PDB file of C-alpha atoms in Angstrom:
ATOM      1  CA  UNK A  24      41.271 179.486  63.848  1.00  0.00           C
ATOM      2  CA  UNK A  25      38.630 177.745  61.799  1.00  0.00           C
ATOM      3  CA  UNK A  26      38.528 181.202  59.699  1.00  0.00           C
ATOM      4  CA  UNK A  27      37.200 180.988  56.153  1.00  0.00           C
ATOM      5  CA  UNK A  28      40.011 182.654  53.747  1.00  0.00           C
ATOM      6  CA  UNK A  29      39.849 183.919  50.085  1.00  0.00           C
ATOM      7  CA  UNK A  30      42.953 182.652  48.399  1.00  0.00           C
ATOM      8  CA  UNK A  31      44.667 183.621  45.280  1.00  0.00           C
ATOM      9  CA  UNK A  32      45.942 180.448  43.681  1.00  0.00           C
ATOM     10  CA  UNK A  33      48.330 180.212  40.847  1.00  0.00           C
ATOM     11  CA  UNK A  34      48.673 176.612  39.069  1.00  0.00           C
ATOM     12  CA  UNK A  35      51.932 176.173  37.419  1.00  0.00           C
ATOM     13  CA  UNK A  36      49.811 175.419  34.315  1.00  0.00           C
ATOM     14  CA  UNK A  37      47.589 177.896  33.844  1.00  0.00           C
ATOM     15  CA  UNK A  38      48.691 181.582  32.691  1.00  0.00           C
ATOM     16  CA  UNK A  39      46.630 183.327  35.300  1.00  0.00           C
ATOM     17  CA  UNK A  40      45.473 183.051  39.032  1.00  0.00           C
ATOM     18  CA  UNK A  41      41.875 182.174  40.501  1.00  0.00           C
ATOM     19  CA  UNK A  42      40.456 183.131  43.835  1.00  0.00           C
ATOM     20  CA  UNK A  43      38.966 180.290  45.779  1.00  0.00           C
ATOM     21  CA  UNK A  44      36.941 180.805  49.295  1.00  0.00           C
ATOM     22  CA  UNK A  45      38.589 177.968  51.369  1.00  0.00           C
ATOM     23  CA  UNK A  46      38.121 176.292  54.729  1.00  0.00           C
ATOM     24  CA  UNK A  47      41.601 174.862  55.523  1.00  0.00           C
ATOM     25  CA  UNK A  48      41.685 172.001  57.697  1.00  0.00           C
ATOM     26  CA  UNK A  49      45.492 170.799  58.053  1.00  0.00           C
ATOM     27  CA  UNK A  50      48.806 171.498  56.392  1.00  0.00           C
ATOM     28  CA  UNK A  51      50.725 168.398  55.039  1.00  0.00           C
ATOM     29  CA  UNK A  52      54.254 168.026  53.564  1.00  0.00           C
ATOM     30  CA  UNK A  53      55.696 165.765  50.348  1.00  0.00           C
ATOM     31  CA  UNK A  54      59.032 165.895  48.956  1.00  0.00           C
ATOM     32  CA  UNK A  55      59.838 169.280  50.508  1.00  0.00           C
ATOM     33  CA  UNK A  56      56.607 171.379  49.615  1.00  0.00           C
ATOM     34  CA  UNK A  57      54.121 172.393  51.725  1.00  0.00           C
ATOM     35  CA  UNK A  58      49.905 171.943  50.976  1.00  0.00           C
ATOM     36  CA  UNK A  59      47.148 173.209  52.503  1.00  0.00           C
ATOM     37  CA  UNK A  60      44.185 170.763  52.615  1.00  0.00           C
ATOM     38  CA  UNK A  61      40.543 171.753  53.187  1.00  0.00           C
ATOM     39  CA  UNK A  62      37.058 172.328  51.672  1.00  0.00           C
ATOM     40  CA  UNK A  63      36.719 174.512  48.598  1.00  0.00           C
ATOM     41  CA  UNK A  64      33.331 176.417  49.675  1.00  0.00           C
ATOM     42  CA  UNK A  65      31.993 176.704  46.160  1.00  0.00           C
ATOM     43  CA  UNK A  66      31.431 172.800  45.890  1.00  0.00           C
ATOM     44  CA  UNK A  67      32.151 171.700  49.076  1.00  0.00           C
ATOM     45  CA  UNK A  68      35.064 169.411  47.995  1.00  0.00           C
ATOM     46  CA  UNK A  69      38.302 168.301  49.520  1.00  0.00           C
ATOM     47  CA  UNK A  70      41.092 170.599  47.594  1.00  0.00           C
ATOM     48  CA  UNK A  71      44.967 170.757  48.139  1.00  0.00           C
ATOM     49  CA  UNK A  72      46.815 173.989  47.447  1.00  0.00           C
ATOM     50  CA  UNK A  73      50.683 174.418  47.627  1.00  0.00           C
ATOM     51  CA  UNK A  74      51.447 176.979  50.110  1.00  0.00           C
ATOM     52  CA  UNK A  75      53.934 178.158  47.292  1.00  0.00           C
ATOM     53  CA  UNK A  76      51.770 178.953  44.852  1.00  0.00           C
ATOM     54  CA  UNK A  77      49.092 180.765  46.942  1.00  0.00           C
ATOM     55  CA  UNK A  78      49.860 184.257  45.812  1.00  0.00           C
ATOM     56  CA  UNK A  79      47.297 186.254  48.421  1.00  0.00           C
ATOM     57  CA  UNK A  80      45.534 185.363  51.712  1.00  0.00           C
ATOM     58  CA  UNK A  81      42.494 187.108  52.637  1.00  0.00           C
ATOM     59  CA  UNK A  82      41.068 186.069  55.859  1.00  0.00           C
ATOM     60  CA  UNK A  83      37.467 186.113  56.348  1.00  0.00           C
ATOM     61  CA  UNK A  84      35.773 187.118  60.050  1.00  0.00           C
ATOM     62  CA  UNK A  85      33.455 184.357  59.306  1.00  0.00           C
ATOM     63  CA  UNK A  86      34.415 181.085  60.695  1.00  0.00           C
ATOM     64  CA  UNK A  87      33.476 177.735  59.488  1.00  0.00           C
ATOM     65  CA  UNK A  88      32.432 174.560  61.275  1.00  0.00           C
ATOM     66  CA  UNK A  89      34.260 171.737  60.669  1.00  0.00           C
ATOM     67  CA  UNK A  90      32.516 168.962  59.080  1.00  0.00           C
ATOM     68  CA  UNK A  91      32.471 165.594  61.142  1.00  0.00           C
ATOM     69  CA  UNK A  92      31.973 163.494  58.090  1.00  0.00           C
ATOM     70  CA  UNK A  93      35.350 164.678  56.835  1.00  0.00           C
ATOM     71  CA  UNK A  94      38.316 162.876  58.490  1.00  0.00           C
ATOM     72  CA  UNK A  95      41.644 163.900  56.641  1.00  0.00           C
ATOM     73  CA  UNK A  96      43.750 161.456  58.384  1.00  0.00           C
ATOM     74  CA  UNK A  97      41.534 158.650  57.170  1.00  0.00           C
ATOM     75  CA  UNK A  98      41.319 160.235  54.055  1.00  0.00           C
ATOM     76  CA  UNK A  99      44.864 159.952  53.232  1.00  0.00           C
ATOM     77  CA  UNK A 100      45.454 156.881  54.893  1.00  0.00           C
ATOM     78  CA  UNK A 101      46.271 154.920  51.320  1.00  0.00           C
ATOM     79  CA  UNK A 102      47.517 158.023  49.457  1.00  0.00           C
ATOM     80  CA  UNK A 103      51.152 158.362  48.544  1.00  0.00           C
ATOM     81  CA  UNK A 104      51.900 161.854  48.565  1.00  0.00           C
ATOM     82  CA  UNK A 105      48.871 164.506  48.351  1.00  0.00           C
ATOM     83  CA  UNK A 106      46.580 162.989  45.808  1.00  0.00           C
ATOM     84  CA  UNK A 107      43.719 160.667  47.360  1.00  0.00           C
ATOM     85  CA  UNK A 108      41.180 160.047  44.721  1.00  0.00           C
ATOM     86  CA  UNK A 109      37.721 160.256  45.871  1.00  0.00           C
ATOM     87  CA  UNK A 110      36.172 157.419  44.000  1.00  0.00           C
ATOM     88  CA  UNK A 111      38.887 154.810  43.814  1.00  0.00           C
ATOM     89  CA  UNK A 112      39.837 151.922  45.986  1.00  0.00           C
ATOM     90  CA  UNK A 113      43.641 151.510  47.214  1.00  0.00           C
ATOM     91  CA  UNK A 114      45.794 148.808  45.480  1.00  0.00           C
ATOM     92  CA  UNK A 115      47.994 146.415  46.394  1.00  0.00           C
ATOM     93  CA  UNK A 116      51.658 147.251  44.780  1.00  0.00           C
ATOM     94  CA  UNK A 117      54.099 144.828  44.515  1.00  0.00           C
ATOM     95  CA  UNK A 118      57.680 145.682  43.274  1.00  0.00           C
ATOM     96  CA  UNK A 119      61.273 144.564  43.671  1.00  0.00           C
ATOM     97  CA  UNK A 120      64.527 146.355  44.146  1.00  0.00           C
ATOM     98  CA  UNK A 121      68.156 145.420  44.150  1.00  0.00           C
ATOM     99  CA  UNK A 122      69.373 145.058  47.426  1.00  0.00           C
ATOM    100  CA  UNK A 123      71.301 148.336  47.759  1.00  0.00           C
ATOM    101  CA  UNK A 124      68.070 150.509  46.677  1.00  0.00           C
ATOM    102  CA  UNK A 125      66.014 148.354  49.197  1.00  0.00           C
ATOM    103  CA  UNK A 126      68.129 149.332  52.256  1.00  0.00           C
ATOM    104  CA  UNK A 127      66.826 153.364  51.247  1.00  0.00           C
ATOM    105  CA  UNK A 128      63.228 151.813  51.044  1.00  0.00           C
ATOM    106  CA  UNK A 129      63.885 149.716  54.114  1.00  0.00           C
ATOM    107  CA  UNK A 130      64.845 152.612  56.511  1.00  0.00           C
ATOM    108  CA  UNK A 131      62.700 155.542  54.896  1.00  0.00           C
ATOM    109  CA  UNK A 132      59.486 153.498  54.094  1.00  0.00           C
ATOM    110  CA  UNK A 133      57.390 154.742  50.811  1.00  0.00           C
ATOM    111  CA  UNK A 134      54.222 154.360  53.019  1.00  0.00           C
ATOM    112  CA  UNK A 135      52.995 152.980  56.409  1.00  0.00           C
ATOM    113  CA  UNK A 136      51.717 149.912  54.730  1.00  0.00           C
ATOM    114  CA  UNK A 137      55.045 148.551  53.349  1.00  0.00           C
ATOM    115  CA  UNK A 138      56.204 145.273  54.306  1.00  0.00           C
ATOM    116  CA  UNK A 139      58.676 142.771  52.778  1.00  0.00           C
ATOM    117  CA  UNK A 140      57.326 139.774  50.770  1.00  0.00           C
ATOM    118  CA  UNK A 141      60.391 138.152  50.435  1.00  0.00           C
ATOM    119  CA  UNK A 142      64.129 138.919  50.490  1.00  0.00           C
ATOM    120  CA  UNK A 143      67.223 137.001  48.871  1.00  0.00           C
ATOM    121  CA  UNK A 144      71.105 138.299  48.471  1.00  0.00           C
ATOM    122  CA  UNK A 145      70.425 140.283  45.535  1.00  0.00           C
ATOM    123  CA  UNK A 146      66.880 141.952  45.570  1.00  0.00           C
ATOM    124  CA  UNK A 147      64.102 142.742  47.952  1.00  0.00           C
ATOM    125  CA  UNK A 148      60.310 142.423  47.363  1.00  0.00           C
ATOM    126  CA  UNK A 149      57.951 145.040  48.792  1.00  0.00           C
ATOM    127  CA  UNK A 150      54.209 145.272  49.058  1.00  0.00           C
ATOM    128  CA  UNK A 151      52.538 148.354  49.795  1.00  0.00           C
ATOM    129  CA  UNK A 152      48.646 149.365  49.883  1.00  0.00           C
ATOM    130  CA  UNK A 153      47.814 152.742  47.977  1.00  0.00           C
ATOM    131  CA  UNK A 154      46.246 154.627  45.746  1.00  0.00           C
ATOM    132  CA  UNK A 155      47.778 154.839  42.289  1.00  0.00           C
ATOM    133  CA  UNK A 156      48.407 158.239  41.294  1.00  0.00           C
ATOM    134  CA  UNK A 157      50.588 160.256  39.454  1.00  0.00           C
ATOM    135  CA  UNK A 158      52.702 160.832  42.434  1.00  0.00           C
ATOM    136  CA  UNK A 159      53.174 157.024  42.872  1.00  0.00           C
ATOM    137  CA  UNK A 160      54.181 156.712  39.183  1.00  0.00           C
ATOM    138  CA  UNK A 161      56.807 159.380  39.432  1.00  0.00           C
ATOM    139  CA  UNK A 162      58.152 157.993  42.511  1.00  0.00           C
ATOM    140  CA  UNK A 163      58.714 154.891  40.352  1.00  0.00           C
ATOM    141  CA  UNK A 164      60.127 156.254  37.836  1.00  0.00           C
ATOM    142  CA  UNK A 165      62.639 157.751  39.761  1.00  0.00           C
ATOM    143  CA  UNK A 166      64.163 154.337  40.580  1.00  0.00           C
ATOM    144  CA  UNK A 167      65.032 153.705  36.807  1.00  0.00           C
ATOM    145  CA  UNK A 168      66.240 150.257  35.987  1.00  0.00           C
ATOM    146  CA  UNK A 169      66.519 149.649  39.891  1.00  0.00           C
ATOM    147  CA  UNK A 170      63.160 148.682  40.102  1.00  0.00           C
ATOM    148  CA  UNK A 171      60.460 146.160  38.570  1.00  0.00           C
ATOM    149  CA  UNK A 172      56.924 146.957  39.588  1.00  0.00           C
ATOM    150  CA  UNK A 173      55.049 143.327  39.690  1.00  0.00           C
ATOM    151  CA  UNK A 174      51.525 144.538  39.980  1.00  0.00           C
ATOM    152  CA  UNK A 175      48.915 146.100  39.651  1.00  0.00           C
ATOM    153  CA  UNK A 176      48.661 145.555  36.022  1.00  0.00           C
ATOM    154  CA  UNK A 177      47.567 149.317  35.363  1.00  0.00           C
ATOM    155  CA  UNK A 178      50.359 150.477  37.217  1.00  0.00           C
ATOM    156  CA  UNK A 179      52.777 148.587  35.037  1.00  0.00           C
ATOM    157  CA  UNK A 180      50.999 149.558  31.585  1.00  0.00           C
ATOM    158  CA  UNK A 181      51.124 153.224  32.969  1.00  0.00           C
ATOM    159  CA  UNK A 182      55.075 153.097  33.569  1.00  0.00           C
ATOM    160  CA  UNK A 183      55.514 151.219  30.461  1.00  0.00           C
ATOM    161  CA  UNK A 184      53.338 154.265  28.684  1.00  0.00           C
ATOM    162  CA  UNK A 185      55.789 156.646  30.449  1.00  0.00           C
ATOM    163  CA  UNK A 186      59.135 154.952  29.513  1.00  0.00           C
ATOM    164  CA  UNK A 187      58.242 154.502  25.766  1.00  0.00           C
ATOM    165  CA  UNK A 188      57.418 158.100  25.505  1.00  0.00           C
ATOM    166  CA  UNK A 189      60.632 159.121  26.997  1.00  0.00           C
ATOM    167  CA  UNK A 190      62.604 156.425  25.036  1.00  0.00           C
ATOM    168  CA  UNK A 191      61.100 158.053  21.762  1.00  0.00           C
ATOM    169  CA  UNK A 192      62.210 161.760  22.956  1.00  0.00           C
ATOM    170  CA  UNK A 193      65.968 160.129  22.115  1.00  0.00           C
ATOM    171  CA  UNK A 194      66.367 159.546  18.362  1.00  0.00           C
ATOM    172  CA  UNK A 195      69.567 158.907  17.374  1.00  0.00           C
TER     173      UNK A 195
END
């Protein structure tokens, strides 16, 4: 109804909640969680709030006029998950999976831009054009040693750092 709402939002990593005046535009699902996406009135910036962390909603009588300059479909076009960086450009990500794991990715693509670059009897190489975000890094980490990210170097560097940090925790 384009109603302005006051939401009480509690981030997992904060000890207390905050109240935010918010213009909700749409609802988006990612990894079995639902998110409200819209404009935080205070700074007029696009924000994402997980529905399970909204403690209270106060629907105001005031209505907002949806900005014609904001197209959230195109805003999330190159996003994997719910994060779409404002100032970054999407990058070509090339990764290889073993044939068995590739079957899962082929039938349930990671992203709309996904395509197969090459395939042989044991491996399939994919390409996607996305923002390099925490959600994407976590997705690749979830494949363990069944994935090899070939580019971009920034993503490889981040994955190596995460793997190293993990290995350092297992001192015998």
